[in-house]
Short mmCIF file of C-alpha atoms and ligand atoms in Angstrom, two decimals:
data_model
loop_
_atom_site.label_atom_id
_atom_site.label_comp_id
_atom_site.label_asym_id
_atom_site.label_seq_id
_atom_site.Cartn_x
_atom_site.Cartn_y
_atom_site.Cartn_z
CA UNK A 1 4.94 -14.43 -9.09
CA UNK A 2 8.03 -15.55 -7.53
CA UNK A 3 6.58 -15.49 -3.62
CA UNK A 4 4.21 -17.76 -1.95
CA UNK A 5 2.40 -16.98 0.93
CA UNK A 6 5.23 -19.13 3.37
CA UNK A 7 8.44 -17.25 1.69
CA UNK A 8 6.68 -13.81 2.18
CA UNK A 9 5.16 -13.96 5.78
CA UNK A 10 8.62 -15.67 6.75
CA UNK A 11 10.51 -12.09 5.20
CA UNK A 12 8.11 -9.92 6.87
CA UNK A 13 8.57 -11.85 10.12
CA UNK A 14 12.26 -11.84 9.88
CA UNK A 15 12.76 -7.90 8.91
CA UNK A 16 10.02 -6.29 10.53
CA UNK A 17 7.45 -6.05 8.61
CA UNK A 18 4.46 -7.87 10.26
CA UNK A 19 4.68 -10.23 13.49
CA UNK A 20 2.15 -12.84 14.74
CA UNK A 21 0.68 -10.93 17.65
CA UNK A 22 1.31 -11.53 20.61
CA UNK A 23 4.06 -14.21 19.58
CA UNK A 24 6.01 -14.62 22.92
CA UNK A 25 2.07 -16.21 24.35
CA UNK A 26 1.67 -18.45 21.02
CA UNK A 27 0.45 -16.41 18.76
CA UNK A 28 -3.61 -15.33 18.28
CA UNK A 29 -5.95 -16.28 15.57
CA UNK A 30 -4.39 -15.28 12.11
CA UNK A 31 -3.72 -11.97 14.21
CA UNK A 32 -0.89 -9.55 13.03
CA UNK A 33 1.43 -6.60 14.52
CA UNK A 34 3.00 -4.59 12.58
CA UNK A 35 6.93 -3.92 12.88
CA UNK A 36 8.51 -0.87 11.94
CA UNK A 37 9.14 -1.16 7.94
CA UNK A 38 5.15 -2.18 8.00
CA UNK A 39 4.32 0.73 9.77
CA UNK A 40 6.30 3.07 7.22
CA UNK A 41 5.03 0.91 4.51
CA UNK A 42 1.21 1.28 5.82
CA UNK A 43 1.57 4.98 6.36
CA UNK A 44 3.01 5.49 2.69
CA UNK A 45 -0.25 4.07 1.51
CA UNK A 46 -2.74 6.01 3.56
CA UNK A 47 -0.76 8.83 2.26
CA UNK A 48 -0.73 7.67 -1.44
CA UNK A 49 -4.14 7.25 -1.18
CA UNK A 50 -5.41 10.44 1.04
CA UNK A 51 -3.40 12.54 -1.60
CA UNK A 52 -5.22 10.97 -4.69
CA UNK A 53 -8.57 10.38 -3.25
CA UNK A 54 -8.90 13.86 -1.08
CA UNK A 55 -5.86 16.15 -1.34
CA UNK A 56 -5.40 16.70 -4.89
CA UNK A 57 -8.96 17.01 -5.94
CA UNK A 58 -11.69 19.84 -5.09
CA UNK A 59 -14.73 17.26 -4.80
CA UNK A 60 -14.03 15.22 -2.39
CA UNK A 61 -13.01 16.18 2.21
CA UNK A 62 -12.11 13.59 4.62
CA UNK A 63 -13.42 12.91 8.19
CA UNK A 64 -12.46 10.46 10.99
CA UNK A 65 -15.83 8.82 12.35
CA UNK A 66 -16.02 6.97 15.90
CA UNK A 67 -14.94 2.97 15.92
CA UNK A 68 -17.65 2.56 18.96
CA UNK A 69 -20.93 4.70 18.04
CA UNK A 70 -24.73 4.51 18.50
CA UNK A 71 -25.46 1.02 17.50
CA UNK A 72 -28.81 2.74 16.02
CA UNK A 73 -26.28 3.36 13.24
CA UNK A 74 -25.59 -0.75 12.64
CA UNK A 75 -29.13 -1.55 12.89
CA UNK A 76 -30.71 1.32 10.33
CA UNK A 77 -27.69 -0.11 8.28
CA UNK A 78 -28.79 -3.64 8.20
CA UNK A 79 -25.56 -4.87 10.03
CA UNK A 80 -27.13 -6.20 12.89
CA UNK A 81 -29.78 -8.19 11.00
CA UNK A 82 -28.24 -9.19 7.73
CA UNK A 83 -24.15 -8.68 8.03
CA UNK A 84 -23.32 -12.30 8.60
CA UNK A 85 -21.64 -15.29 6.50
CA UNK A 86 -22.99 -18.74 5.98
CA UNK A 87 -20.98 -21.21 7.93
CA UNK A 88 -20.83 -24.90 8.13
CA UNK A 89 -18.53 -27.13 10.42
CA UNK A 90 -16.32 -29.91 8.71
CA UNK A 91 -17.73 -33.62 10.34
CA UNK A 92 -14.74 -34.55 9.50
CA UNK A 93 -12.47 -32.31 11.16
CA UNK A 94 -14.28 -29.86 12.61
CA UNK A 95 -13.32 -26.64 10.70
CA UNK A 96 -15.54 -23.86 10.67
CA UNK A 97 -16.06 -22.64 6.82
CA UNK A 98 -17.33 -20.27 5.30
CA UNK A 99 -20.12 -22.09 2.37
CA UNK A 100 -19.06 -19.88 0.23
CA UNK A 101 -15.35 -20.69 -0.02
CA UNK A 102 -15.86 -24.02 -0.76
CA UNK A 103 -15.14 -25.55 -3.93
CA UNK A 104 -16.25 -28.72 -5.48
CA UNK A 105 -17.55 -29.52 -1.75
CA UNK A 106 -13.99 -30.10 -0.35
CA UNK A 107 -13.15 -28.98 3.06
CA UNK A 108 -10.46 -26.42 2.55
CA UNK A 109 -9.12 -27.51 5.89
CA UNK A 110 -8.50 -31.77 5.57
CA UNK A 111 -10.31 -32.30 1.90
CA UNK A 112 -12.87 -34.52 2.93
CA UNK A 113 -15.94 -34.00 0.59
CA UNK A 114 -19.63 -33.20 0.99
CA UNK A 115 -19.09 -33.64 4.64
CA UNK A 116 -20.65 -30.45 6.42
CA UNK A 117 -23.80 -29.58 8.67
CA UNK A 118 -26.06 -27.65 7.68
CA UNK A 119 -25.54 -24.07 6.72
CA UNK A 120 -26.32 -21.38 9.28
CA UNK A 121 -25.92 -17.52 9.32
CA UNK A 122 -23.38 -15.77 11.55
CA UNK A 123 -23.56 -12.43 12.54
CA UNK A 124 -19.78 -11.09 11.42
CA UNK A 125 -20.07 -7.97 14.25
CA UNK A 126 -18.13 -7.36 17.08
CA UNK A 127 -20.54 -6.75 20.29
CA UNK A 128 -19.44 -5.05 23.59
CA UNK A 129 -20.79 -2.88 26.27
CA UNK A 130 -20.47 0.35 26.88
CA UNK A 131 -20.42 1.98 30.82
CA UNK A 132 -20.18 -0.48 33.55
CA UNK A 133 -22.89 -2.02 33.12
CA UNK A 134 -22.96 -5.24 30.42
CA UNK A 135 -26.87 -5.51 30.01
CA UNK A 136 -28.81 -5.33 26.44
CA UNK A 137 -29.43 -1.55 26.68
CA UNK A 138 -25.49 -1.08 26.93
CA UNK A 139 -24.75 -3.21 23.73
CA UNK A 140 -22.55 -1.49 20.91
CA UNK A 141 -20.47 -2.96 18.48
CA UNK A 142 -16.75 -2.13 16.56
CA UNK A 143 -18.00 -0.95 13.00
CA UNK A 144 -17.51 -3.34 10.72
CA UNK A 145 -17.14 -0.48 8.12
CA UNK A 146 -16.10 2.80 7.76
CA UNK A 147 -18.63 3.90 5.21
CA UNK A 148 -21.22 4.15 8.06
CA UNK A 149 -19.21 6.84 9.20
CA UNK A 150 -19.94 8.96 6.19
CA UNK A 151 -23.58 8.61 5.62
CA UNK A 152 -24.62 9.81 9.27
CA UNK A 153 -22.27 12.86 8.62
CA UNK A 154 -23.74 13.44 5.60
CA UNK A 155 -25.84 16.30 6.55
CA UNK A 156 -23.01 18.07 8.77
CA UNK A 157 -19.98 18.11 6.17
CA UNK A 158 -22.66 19.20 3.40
CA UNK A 159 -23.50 21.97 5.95
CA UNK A 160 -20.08 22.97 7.71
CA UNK A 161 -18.14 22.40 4.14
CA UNK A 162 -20.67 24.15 2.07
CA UNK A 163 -21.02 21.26 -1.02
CA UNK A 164 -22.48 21.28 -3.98
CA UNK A 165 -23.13 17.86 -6.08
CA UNK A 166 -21.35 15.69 -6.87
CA UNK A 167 -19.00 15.65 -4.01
CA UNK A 168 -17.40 12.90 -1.90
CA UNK A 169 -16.55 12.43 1.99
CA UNK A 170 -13.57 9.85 2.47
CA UNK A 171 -12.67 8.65 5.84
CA UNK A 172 -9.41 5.88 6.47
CA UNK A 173 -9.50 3.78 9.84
CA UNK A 174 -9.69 0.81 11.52
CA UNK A 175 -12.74 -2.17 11.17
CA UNK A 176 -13.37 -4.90 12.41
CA UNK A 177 -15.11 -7.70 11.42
CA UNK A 178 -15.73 -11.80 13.57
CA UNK A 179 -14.58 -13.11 10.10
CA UNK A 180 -15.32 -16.99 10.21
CA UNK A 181 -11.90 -17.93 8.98
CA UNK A 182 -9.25 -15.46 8.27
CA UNK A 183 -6.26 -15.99 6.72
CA UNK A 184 -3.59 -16.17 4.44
CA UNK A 185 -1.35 -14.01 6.46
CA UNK A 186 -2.70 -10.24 6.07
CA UNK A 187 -5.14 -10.84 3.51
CA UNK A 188 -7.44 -11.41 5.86
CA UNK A 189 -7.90 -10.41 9.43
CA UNK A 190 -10.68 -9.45 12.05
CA UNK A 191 -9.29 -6.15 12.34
CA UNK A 192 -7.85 -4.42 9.70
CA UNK A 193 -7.88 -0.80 8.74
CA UNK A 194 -9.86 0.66 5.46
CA UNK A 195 -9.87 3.34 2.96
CA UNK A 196 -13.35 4.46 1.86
CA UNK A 197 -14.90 7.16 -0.04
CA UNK A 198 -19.15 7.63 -0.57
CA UNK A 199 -19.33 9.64 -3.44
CA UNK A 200 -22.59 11.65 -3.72
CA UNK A 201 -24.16 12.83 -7.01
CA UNK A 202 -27.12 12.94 -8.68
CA UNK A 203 -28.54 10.01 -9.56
CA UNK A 204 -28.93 10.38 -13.11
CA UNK A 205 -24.80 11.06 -13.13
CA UNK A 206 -24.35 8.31 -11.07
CA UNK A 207 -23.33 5.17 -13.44
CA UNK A 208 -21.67 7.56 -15.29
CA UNK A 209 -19.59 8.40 -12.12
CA UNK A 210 -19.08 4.41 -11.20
CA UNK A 211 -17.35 3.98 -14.84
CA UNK A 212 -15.26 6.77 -13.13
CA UNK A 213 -14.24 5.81 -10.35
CA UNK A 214 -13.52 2.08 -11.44
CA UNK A 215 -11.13 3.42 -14.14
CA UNK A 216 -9.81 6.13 -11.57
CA UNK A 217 -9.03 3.74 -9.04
CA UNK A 218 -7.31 0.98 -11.21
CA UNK A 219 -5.08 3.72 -12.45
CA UNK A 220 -4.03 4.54 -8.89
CA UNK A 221 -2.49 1.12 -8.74
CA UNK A 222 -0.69 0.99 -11.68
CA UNK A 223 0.65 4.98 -11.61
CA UNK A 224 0.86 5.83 -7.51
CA UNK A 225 1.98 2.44 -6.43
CA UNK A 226 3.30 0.76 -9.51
CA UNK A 227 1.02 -2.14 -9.46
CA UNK A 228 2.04 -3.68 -13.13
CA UNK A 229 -0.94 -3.83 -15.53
CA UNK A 230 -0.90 -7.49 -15.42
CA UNK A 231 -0.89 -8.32 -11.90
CA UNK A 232 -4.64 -5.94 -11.88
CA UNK A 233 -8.12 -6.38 -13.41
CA UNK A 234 -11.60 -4.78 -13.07
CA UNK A 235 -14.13 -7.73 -12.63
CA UNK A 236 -17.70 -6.31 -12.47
CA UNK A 237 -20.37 -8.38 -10.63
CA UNK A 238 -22.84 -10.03 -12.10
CA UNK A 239 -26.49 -9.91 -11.58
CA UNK A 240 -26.58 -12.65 -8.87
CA UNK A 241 -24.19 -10.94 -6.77
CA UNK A 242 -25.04 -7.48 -6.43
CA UNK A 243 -27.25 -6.53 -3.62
CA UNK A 244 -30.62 -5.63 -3.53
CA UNK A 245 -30.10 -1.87 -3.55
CA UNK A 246 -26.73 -2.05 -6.17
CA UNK A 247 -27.27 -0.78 -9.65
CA UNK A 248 -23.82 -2.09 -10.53
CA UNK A 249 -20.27 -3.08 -8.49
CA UNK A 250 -16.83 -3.58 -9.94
CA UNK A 251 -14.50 -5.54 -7.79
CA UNK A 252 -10.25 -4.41 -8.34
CA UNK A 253 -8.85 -7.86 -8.14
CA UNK A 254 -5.09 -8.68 -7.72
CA UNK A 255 -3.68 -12.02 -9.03
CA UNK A 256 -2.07 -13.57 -5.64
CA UNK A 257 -0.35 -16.69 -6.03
CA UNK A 258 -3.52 -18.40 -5.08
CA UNK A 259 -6.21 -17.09 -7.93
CA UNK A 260 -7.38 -13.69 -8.29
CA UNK A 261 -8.64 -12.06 -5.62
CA UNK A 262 -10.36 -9.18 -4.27
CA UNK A 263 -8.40 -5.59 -3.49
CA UNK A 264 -11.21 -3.01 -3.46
CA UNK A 265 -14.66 -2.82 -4.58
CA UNK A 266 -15.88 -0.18 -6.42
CA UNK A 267 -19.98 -0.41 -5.16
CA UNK A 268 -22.67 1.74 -6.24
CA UNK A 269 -24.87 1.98 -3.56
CA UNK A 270 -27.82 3.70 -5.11
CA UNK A 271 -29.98 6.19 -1.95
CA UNK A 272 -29.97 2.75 -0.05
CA UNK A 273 -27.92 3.74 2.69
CA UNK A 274 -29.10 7.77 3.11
CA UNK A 275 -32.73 6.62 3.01
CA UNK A 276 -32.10 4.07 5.51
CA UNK A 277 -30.77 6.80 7.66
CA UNK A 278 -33.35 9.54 6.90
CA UNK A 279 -35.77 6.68 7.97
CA UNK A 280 -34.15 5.49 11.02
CA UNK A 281 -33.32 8.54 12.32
CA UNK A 282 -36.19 11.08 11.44
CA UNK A 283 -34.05 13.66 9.50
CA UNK A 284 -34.14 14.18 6.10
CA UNK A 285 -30.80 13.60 4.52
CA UNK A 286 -31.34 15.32 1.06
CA UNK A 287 -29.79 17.89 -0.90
CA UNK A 288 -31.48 21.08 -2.31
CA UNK A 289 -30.65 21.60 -5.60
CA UNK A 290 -30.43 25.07 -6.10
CA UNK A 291 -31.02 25.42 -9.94
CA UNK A 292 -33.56 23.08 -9.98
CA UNK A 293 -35.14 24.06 -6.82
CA UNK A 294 -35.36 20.70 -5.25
CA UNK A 295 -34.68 18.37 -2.47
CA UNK A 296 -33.41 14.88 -4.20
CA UNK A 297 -31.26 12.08 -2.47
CA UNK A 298 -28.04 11.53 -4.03
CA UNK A 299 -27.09 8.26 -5.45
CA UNK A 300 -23.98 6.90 -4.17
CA UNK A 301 -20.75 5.59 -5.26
CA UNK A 302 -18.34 3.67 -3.15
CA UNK A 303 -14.63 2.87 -3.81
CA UNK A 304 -13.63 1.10 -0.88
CA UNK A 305 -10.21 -1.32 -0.16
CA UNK A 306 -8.24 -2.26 3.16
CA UNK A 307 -4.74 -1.45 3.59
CA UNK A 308 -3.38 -4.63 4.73
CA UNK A 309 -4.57 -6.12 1.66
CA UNK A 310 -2.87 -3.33 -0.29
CA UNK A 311 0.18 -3.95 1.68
CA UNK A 312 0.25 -7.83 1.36
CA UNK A 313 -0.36 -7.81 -2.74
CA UNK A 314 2.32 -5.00 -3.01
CA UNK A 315 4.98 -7.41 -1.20
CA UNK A 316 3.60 -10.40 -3.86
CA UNK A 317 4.19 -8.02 -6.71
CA UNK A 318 7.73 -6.88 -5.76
CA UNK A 319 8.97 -10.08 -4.78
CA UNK A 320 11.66 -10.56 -7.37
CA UNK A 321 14.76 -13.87 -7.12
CA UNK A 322 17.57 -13.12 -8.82
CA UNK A 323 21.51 -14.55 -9.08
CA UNK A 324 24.15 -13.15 -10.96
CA UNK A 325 27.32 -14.07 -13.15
CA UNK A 326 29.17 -15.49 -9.81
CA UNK A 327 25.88 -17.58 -9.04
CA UNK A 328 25.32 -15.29 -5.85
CA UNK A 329 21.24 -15.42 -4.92
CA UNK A 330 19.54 -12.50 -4.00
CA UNK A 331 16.23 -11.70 -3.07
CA UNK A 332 14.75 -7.85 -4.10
CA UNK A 333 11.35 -6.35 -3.27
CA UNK A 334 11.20 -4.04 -6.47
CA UNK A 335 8.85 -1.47 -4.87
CA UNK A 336 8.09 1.62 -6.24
CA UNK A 337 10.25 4.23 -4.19
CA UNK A 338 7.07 5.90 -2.73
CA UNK A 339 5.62 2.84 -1.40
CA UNK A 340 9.33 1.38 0.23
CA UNK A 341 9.61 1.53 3.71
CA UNK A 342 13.23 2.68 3.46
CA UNK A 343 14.17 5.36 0.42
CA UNK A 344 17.72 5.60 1.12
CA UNK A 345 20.51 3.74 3.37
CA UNK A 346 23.45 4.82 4.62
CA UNK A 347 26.66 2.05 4.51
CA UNK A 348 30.18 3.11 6.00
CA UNK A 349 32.30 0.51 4.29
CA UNK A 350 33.32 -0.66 7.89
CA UNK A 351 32.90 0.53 11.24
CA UNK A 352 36.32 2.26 10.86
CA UNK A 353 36.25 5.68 13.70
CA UNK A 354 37.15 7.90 10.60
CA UNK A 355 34.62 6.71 8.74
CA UNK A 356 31.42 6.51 11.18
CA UNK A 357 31.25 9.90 12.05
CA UNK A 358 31.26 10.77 8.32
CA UNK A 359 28.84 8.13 7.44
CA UNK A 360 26.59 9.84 10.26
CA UNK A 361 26.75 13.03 8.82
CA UNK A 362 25.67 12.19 5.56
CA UNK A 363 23.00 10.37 7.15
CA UNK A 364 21.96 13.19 9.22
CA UNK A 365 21.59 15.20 5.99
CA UNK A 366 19.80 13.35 4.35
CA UNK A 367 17.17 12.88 7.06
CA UNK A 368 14.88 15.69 6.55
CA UNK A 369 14.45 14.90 2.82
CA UNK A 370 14.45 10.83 2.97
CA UNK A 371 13.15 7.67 4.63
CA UNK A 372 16.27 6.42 5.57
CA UNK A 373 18.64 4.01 7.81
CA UNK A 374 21.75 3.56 8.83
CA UNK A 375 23.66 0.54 9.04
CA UNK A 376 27.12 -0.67 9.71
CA UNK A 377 27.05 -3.88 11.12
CA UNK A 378 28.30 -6.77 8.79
CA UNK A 379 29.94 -6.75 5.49
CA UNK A 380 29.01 -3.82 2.90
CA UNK A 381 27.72 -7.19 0.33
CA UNK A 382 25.39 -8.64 2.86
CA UNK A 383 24.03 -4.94 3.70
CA UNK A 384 23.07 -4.51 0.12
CA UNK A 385 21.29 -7.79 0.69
CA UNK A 386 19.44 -6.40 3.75
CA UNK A 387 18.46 -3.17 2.05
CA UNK A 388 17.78 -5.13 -1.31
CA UNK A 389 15.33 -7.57 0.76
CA UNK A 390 13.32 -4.67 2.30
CA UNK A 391 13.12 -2.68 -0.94
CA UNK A 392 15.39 -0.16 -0.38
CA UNK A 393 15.92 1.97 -4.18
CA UNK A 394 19.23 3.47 -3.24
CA UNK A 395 22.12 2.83 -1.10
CA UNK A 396 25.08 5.90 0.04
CA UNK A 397 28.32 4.27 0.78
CA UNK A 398 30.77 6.15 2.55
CA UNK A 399 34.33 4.67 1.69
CA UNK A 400 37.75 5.75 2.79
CA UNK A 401 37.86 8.38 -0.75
CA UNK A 402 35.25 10.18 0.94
CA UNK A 403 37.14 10.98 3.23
CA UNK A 404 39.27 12.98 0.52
CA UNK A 405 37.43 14.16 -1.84
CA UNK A 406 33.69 13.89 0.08
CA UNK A 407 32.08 12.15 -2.58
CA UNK A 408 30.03 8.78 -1.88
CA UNK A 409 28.59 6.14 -4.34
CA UNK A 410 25.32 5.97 -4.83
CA UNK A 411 24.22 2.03 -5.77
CA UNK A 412 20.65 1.25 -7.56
CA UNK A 413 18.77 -1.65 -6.34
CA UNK A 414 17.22 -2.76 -9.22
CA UNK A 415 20.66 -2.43 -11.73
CA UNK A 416 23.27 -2.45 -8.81
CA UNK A 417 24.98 0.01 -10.69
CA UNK A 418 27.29 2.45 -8.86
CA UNK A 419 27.75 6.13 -9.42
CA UNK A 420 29.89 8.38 -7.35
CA UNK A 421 28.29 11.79 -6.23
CA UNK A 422 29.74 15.01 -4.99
CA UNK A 423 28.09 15.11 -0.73
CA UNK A 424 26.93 18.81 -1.54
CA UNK A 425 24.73 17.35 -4.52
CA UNK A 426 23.55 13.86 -2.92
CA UNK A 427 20.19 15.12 -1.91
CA UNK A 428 19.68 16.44 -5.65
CA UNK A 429 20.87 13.65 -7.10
CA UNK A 430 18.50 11.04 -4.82
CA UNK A 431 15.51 13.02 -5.41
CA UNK A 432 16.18 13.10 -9.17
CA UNK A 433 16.85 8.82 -9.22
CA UNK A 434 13.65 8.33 -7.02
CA UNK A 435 11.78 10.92 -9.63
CA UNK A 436 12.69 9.15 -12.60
CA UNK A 437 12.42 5.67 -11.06
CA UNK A 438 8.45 6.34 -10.33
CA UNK A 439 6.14 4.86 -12.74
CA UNK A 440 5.20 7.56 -15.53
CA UNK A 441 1.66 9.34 -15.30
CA UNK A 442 -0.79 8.00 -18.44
CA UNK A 443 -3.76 10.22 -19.11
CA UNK A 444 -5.80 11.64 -16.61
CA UNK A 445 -9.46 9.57 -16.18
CA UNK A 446 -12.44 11.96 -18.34
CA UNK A 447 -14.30 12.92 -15.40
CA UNK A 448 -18.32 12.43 -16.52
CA UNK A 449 -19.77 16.40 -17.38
CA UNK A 450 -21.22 18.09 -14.20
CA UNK A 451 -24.88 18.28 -14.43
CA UNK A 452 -25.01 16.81 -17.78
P1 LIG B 501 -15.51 -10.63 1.68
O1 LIG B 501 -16.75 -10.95 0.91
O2 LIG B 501 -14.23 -11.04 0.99
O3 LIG B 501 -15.55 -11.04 3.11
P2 LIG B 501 -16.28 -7.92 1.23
O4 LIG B 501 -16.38 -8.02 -0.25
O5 LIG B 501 -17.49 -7.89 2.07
O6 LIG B 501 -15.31 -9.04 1.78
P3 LIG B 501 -15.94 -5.15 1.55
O7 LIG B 501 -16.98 -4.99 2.56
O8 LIG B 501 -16.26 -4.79 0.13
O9 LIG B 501 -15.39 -6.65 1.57
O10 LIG B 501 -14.64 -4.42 2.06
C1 LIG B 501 -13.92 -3.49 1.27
C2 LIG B 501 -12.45 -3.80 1.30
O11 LIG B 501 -11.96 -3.90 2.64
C3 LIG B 501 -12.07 -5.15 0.66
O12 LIG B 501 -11.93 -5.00 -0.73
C4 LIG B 501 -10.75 -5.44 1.34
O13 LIG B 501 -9.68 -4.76 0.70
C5 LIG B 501 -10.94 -4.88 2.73
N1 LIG B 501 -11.34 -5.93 3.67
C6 LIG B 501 -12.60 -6.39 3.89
N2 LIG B 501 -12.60 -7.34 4.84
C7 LIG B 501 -11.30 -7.50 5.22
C8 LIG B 501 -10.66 -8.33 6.18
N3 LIG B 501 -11.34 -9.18 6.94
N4 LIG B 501 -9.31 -8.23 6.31
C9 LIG B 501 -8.60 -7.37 5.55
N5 LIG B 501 -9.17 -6.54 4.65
C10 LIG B 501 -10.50 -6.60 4.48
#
């Protein structure tokens, strides 16, 4: 890995792809905004994901749930009780830590060892009030989760939607979470949006359907965003960690320059949550098996991951230093085309007037087909240094020939080799580079037999 964490939050500051928020008042607690090639970059995942995880499948629908609902929902849960951290304060220099991110009893913060009060639990939610009136009756919180979202729907979509087992409910959208010490630029934050799916089946399919969905998953990463194999790895938890109600959970871990570290987990959350529910709330969130002529509560299995943390170990992983035969440095992001913020830009050689209303042309035909930019400020070398930096896979530049014979050069990022292309086939041509340039589809994941 060629990036740390200071040479990658310093690129994304200085091209737009994540700010400190609020910068112009100092900044605000590990808090980011993103700039416009994050936002195209963030979108391009949701999509990824929504497409692989809903759209292209016939098991799984997608909702969007309420951030602020009835905190009944956080208490049946067992947020409001039990979703805290342990933390202890440094003596030494008065960090607040998390216990269990210490290692070898050294303050992550100055070093000093074995120097901490004693450990107590912090509740991790956000609380506010809801109508005018901030008294203990009018307390909600900001979910801390999404999944919450799909297990008090549960009985609606299996009504309105018409299910049958097993079938899933997938929801993407912002959390938020009073995480004792974020950092490490977007890895971790106290807002942040997720992607989760509660997949419902029967529970004696269910393990069967976690193998699934681990191997599923890890493929997504490798095939839809080009994630290489050795960058990934399934870690499954061991007894110790799971919780209570977990028959088994696989964590999707991505080697950042500091260790391996968590992307998604893939949980199995047994009936915890529906019964918790059903409890709480007095209905009966079941399903009635029709062959079997039977109410049973599905089992549940949970792939869940945030999108800034995709979006932070995709940057790691494309990071790429090169320089060539005239010792000229350049830095690339080698993303897959799908995930790059910008697919194609558009480079007059100079801001010549024959040749910017050309340029613009091209550009403007392209549009409807392409993320794309235009730029003619600066020499042509240090705009393929721009669009290298940000990822771009393919530059147009319109030169004084096209004028003549309206033909433009196409240049790769990755090989920096140059072809020339007719204007009436550039669109063709562009979506036949990005096509072949996408990593190539292995086997599909055997999906477990349906009511085996
Ligand atoms: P941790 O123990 O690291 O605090 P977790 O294991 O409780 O987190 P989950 O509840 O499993 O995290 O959340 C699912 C996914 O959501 C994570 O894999 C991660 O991608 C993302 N996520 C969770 N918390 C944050 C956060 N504070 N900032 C950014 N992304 C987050």
């Amino acid at each position: 890995m060629k990036a740390d964490l200071e040479i990658l939050t310093s690129l994304a500051k200085r091209r737009g792809f994540a700010y400190p928020s609020a910068e112009i008042y100092g900044g605000f607690q590990s808090t980011w905004d993103y700039g416009p090639l994050g936002v195209e970059m963030k979108r391009q995942i949701r999509e990824l994901w929504w497409r692989a995880v809903v759209q292209a499948r016939d098991d799984v629908v997608g909702i969007e749930a309420a951030v602020i609902t009835n905190p009944a929902v956080w208490r049946a849960s067992g947020h409001v009780d039990h979703f805290t951290d342990p933390l202890v304060d440094c003596l030494e220099c008065r960090a607040r830590v998390r216990a269990d991110h210490i290692e070898d009893g050294a303050c992550p913060s100055c070093g000093a060892v074995g120097r901490f009060t004693e450990e107590r639990s912090f509740n991790l939610l956000f609380r506010t009030y809801v109508g005018p009136v901030e008294e203990d009756s009018s307390v909600a919180y900001l979910r801390p989760e999404t999944a919450q979202g799909m297990f008090v729907n549960f009985e609606n979509v299996l009504t309105s939607s018409r299910r049958r087992l097993p079938f899933g409910i997938a929801q993407i959208g912002r959390s938020y979470r009073n995480e004792i010490t974020p950092g490490q630029f977007i890895f971790r934050t106290r807002e942040f949006e997720q992607m989760e799916m509660e997949y419902f089946c029967d529970p004696s399919e269910s393990l069967d359907w976690h193998r699934y969905w681990k191997e599923e998953r890890l493929r997504w990463y490798r095939e839809a965003l080009g994630v290489s194999p050795e960058l990934l790895r399934l870690r499954d938890h061991g007894a110790d960690e799971l919780s209570h109600y977990s028959e088994a959970t696989a964590d999707i871990e991505f080697r950042f320059p500091w260790g391996w570290g968590e992307l998604e987990g893939v949980a199995h959350r047994g009936d915890y949550d529906l019964r918790a529910h059903a409890g709480a709330s007095g209905r009966q969130l079941s399903y009635f098996d029709p062959e079997r002529q039977e109410h049973l509560v599905p089992h549940v299995v949970e792939p869940a991951v945030g999108v800034d943390r995709i979006l932070i170990a995709l940057l790691f992983a494309a990071y790429d230093e090169e320089t060539d035969d005239r010792g000229e440095r350049r830095v690339v992001l080698r993303l897959t085309p799908d995930v790059a913020p910008v697919e194609v830009a558009v480079l007059p050689l100079s801001r010549n007037e024959r040749l910017v209303p050309t340029a613009r042309a091209v550009w403007e035909r392209l549009r409807p087909h392409f993320r794309t930019q235009y730029d003619d400020a600066q020499s042509i070398g240090r705009r393929y240094r721009r669009q290298d930096e940000i990822g771009t896979p393919q530059c147009v530049t319109v030169d004084f020939d096209t004028l003549d014979d309206d033909a433009v050069t196409i240049r790769d990022r990755d090989t920096m080799q140059q072809v020339r292309v007719p204007v009436a086939g550039l669109v063709q041509a562009l979506g036949e580079r990005i096509e072949a340039s996408r990593p190539p589809a292995g086997p599909a994941v055997e999906t477990p037999a349906r009511g085996s």
